[in-house]
Short mmCIF file of N, CA and C in Angstrom, two decimals:
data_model
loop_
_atom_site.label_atom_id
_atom_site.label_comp_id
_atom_site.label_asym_id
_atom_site.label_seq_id
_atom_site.Cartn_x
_atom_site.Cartn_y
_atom_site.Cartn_z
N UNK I 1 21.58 10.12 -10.66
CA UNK I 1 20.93 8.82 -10.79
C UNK I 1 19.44 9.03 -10.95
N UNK I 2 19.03 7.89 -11.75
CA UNK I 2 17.48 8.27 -11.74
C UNK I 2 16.50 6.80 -11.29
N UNK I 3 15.41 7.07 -10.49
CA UNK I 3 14.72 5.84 -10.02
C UNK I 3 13.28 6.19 -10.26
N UNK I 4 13.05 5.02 -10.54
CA UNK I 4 11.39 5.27 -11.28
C UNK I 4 10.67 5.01 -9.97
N UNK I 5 9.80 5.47 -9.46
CA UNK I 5 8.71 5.21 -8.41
C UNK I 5 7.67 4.64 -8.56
N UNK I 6 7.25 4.13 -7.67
CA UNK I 6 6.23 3.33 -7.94
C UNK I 6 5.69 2.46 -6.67
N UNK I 7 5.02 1.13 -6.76
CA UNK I 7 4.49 0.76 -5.65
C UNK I 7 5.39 -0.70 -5.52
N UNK I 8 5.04 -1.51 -3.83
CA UNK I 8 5.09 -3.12 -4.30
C UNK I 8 4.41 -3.20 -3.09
N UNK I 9 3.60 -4.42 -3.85
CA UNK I 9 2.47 -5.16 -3.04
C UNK I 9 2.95 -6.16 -1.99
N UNK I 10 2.40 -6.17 -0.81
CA UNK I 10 3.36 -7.58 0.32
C UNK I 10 2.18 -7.89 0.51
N UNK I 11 1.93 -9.09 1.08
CA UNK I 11 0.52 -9.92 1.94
C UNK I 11 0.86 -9.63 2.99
N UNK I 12 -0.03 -9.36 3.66
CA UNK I 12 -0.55 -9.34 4.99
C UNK I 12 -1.34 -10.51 5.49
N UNK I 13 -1.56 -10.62 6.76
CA UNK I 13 -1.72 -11.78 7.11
C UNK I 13 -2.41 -11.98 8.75
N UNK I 14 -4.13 -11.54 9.15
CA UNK I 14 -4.19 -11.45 10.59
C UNK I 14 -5.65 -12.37 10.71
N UNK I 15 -5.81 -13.54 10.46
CA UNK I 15 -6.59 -14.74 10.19
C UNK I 15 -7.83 -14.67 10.95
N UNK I 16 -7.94 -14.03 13.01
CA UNK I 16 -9.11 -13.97 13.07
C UNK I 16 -9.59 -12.35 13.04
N UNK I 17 -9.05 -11.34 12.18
CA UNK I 17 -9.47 -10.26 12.16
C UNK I 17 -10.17 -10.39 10.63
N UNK I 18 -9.76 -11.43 9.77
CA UNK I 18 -10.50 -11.61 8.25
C UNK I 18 -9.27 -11.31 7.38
N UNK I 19 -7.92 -11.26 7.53
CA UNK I 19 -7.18 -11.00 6.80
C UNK I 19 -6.29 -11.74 6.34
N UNK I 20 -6.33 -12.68 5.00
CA UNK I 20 -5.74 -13.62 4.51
C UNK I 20 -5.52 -12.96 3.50
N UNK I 21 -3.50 -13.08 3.33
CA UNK I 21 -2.87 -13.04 2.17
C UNK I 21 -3.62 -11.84 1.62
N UNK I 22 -4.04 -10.94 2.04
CA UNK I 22 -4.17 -9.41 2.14
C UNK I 22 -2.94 -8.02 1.66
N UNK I 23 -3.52 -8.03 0.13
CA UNK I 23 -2.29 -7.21 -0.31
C UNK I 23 -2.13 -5.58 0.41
N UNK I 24 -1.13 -5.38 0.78
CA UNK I 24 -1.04 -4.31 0.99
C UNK I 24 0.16 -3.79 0.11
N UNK I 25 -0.14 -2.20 0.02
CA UNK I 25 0.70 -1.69 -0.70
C UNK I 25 1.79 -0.81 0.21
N UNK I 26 3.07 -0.60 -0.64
CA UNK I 26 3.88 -0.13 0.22
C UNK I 26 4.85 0.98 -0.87
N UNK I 27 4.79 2.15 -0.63
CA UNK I 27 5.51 3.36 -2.05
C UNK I 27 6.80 3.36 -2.07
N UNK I 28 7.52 2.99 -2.93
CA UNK I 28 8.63 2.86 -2.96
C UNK I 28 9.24 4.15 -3.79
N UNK I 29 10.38 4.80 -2.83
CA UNK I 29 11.16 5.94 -3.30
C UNK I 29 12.66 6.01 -3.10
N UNK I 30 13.18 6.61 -3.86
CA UNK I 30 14.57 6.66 -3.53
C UNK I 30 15.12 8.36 -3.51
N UNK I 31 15.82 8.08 -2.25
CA UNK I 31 16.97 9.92 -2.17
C UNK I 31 17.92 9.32 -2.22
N UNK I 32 19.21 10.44 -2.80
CA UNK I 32 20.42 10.44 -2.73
C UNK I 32 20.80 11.15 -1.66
N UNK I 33 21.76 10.52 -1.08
CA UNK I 33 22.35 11.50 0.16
C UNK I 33 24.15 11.15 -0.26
N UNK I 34 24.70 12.20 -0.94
CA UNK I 34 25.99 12.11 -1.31
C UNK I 34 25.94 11.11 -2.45
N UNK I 35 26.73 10.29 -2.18
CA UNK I 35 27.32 9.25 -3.01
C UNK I 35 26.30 7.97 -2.72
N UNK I 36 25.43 7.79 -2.06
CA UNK I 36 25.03 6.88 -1.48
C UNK I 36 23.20 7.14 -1.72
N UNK I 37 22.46 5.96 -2.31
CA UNK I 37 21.09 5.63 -2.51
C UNK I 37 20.55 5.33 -1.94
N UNK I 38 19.03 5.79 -1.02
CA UNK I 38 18.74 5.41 0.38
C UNK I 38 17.24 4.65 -0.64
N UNK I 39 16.98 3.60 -0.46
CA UNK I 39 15.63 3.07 -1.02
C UNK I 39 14.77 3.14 0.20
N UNK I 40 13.48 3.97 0.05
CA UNK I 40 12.61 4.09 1.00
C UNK I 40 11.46 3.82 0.94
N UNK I 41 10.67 2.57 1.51
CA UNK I 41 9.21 2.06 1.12
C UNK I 41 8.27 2.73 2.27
N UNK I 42 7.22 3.17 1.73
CA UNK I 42 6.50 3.93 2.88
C UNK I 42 5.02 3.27 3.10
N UNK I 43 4.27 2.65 3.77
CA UNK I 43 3.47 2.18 4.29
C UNK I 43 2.07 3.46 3.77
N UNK I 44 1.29 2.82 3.18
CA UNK I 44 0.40 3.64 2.23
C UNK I 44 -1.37 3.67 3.25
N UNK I 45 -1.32 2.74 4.08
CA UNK I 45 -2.75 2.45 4.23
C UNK I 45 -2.31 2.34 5.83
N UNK I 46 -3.84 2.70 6.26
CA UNK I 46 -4.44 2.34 7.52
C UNK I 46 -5.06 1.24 7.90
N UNK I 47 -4.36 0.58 9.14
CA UNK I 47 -5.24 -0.67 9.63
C UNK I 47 -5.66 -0.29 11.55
N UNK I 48 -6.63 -0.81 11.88
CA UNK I 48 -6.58 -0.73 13.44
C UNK I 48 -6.59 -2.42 13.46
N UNK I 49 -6.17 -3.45 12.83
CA UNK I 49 -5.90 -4.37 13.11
C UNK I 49 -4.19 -4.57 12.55
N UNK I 50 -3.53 -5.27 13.48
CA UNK I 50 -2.09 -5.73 13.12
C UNK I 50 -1.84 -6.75 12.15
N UNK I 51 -0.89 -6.52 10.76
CA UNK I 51 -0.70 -7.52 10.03
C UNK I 51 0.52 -7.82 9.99
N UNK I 52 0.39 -9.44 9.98
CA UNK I 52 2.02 -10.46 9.80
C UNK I 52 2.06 -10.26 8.30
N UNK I 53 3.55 -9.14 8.21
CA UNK I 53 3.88 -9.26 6.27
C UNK I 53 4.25 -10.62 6.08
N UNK I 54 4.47 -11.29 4.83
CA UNK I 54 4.68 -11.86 3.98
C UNK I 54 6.35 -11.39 3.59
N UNK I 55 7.82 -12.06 3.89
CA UNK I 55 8.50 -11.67 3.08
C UNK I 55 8.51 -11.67 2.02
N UNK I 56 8.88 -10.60 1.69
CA UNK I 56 9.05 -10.33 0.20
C UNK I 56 10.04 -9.84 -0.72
N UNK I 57 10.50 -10.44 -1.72
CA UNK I 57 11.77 -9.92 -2.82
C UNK I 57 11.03 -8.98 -3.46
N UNK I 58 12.29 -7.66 -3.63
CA UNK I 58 12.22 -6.66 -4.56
C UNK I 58 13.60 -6.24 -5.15
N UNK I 59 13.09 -5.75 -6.38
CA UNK I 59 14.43 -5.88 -7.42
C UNK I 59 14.44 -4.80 -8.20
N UNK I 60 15.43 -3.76 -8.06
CA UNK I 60 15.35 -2.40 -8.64
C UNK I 60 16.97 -2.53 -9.24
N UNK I 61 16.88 -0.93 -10.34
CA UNK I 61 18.60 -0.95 -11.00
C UNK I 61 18.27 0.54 -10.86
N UNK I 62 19.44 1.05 -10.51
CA UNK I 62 19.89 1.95 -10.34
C UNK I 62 21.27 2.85 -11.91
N UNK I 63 20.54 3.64 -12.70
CA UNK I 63 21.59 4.23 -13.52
C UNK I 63 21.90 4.81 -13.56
N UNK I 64 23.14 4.96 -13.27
CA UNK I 64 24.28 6.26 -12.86
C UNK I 64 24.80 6.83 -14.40
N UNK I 65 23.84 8.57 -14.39
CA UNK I 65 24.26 9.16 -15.53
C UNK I 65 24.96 10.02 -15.11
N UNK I 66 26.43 9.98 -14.43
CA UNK I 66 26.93 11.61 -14.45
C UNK I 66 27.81 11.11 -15.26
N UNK I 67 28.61 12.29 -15.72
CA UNK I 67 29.76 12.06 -16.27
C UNK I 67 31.15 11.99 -15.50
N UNK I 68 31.88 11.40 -15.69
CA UNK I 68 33.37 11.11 -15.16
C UNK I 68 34.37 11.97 -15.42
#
């Protein structure tokens, strides 16, 4: 299988530290373990203040090239 890497942005959100709707980025990777696709987003940045994410939709495809 092959997965393109890359980033996705969520808001953050900690109002009296100055942080409104504050993009943060988050790296998105994928391993195979067997038969099975583990999608793994990894937290890219440092804060010493705490942020409320923003849910967020993400939408990936996965194409399975082996042969049968």
């Amino acid at each position: 299988a092959w997965f393109k890497k890359g980033y996705v942005w969520v808001l953050g959100n900690n109002v009296p530290a100055g942080y409104v709707d504050y993009p943060v980025p988050f790296k998105v990777n994928m391993i195979m373990s067997g038969s099975i696709a583990i999608i793994k987003l990894t937290f890219v940045q440092q804060f010493t203040d705490a942020l409320t994410l923003t849910s967020t939709n993400l939408s990936y495809r996965i194409i399975d090239y082996s042969v049968f």
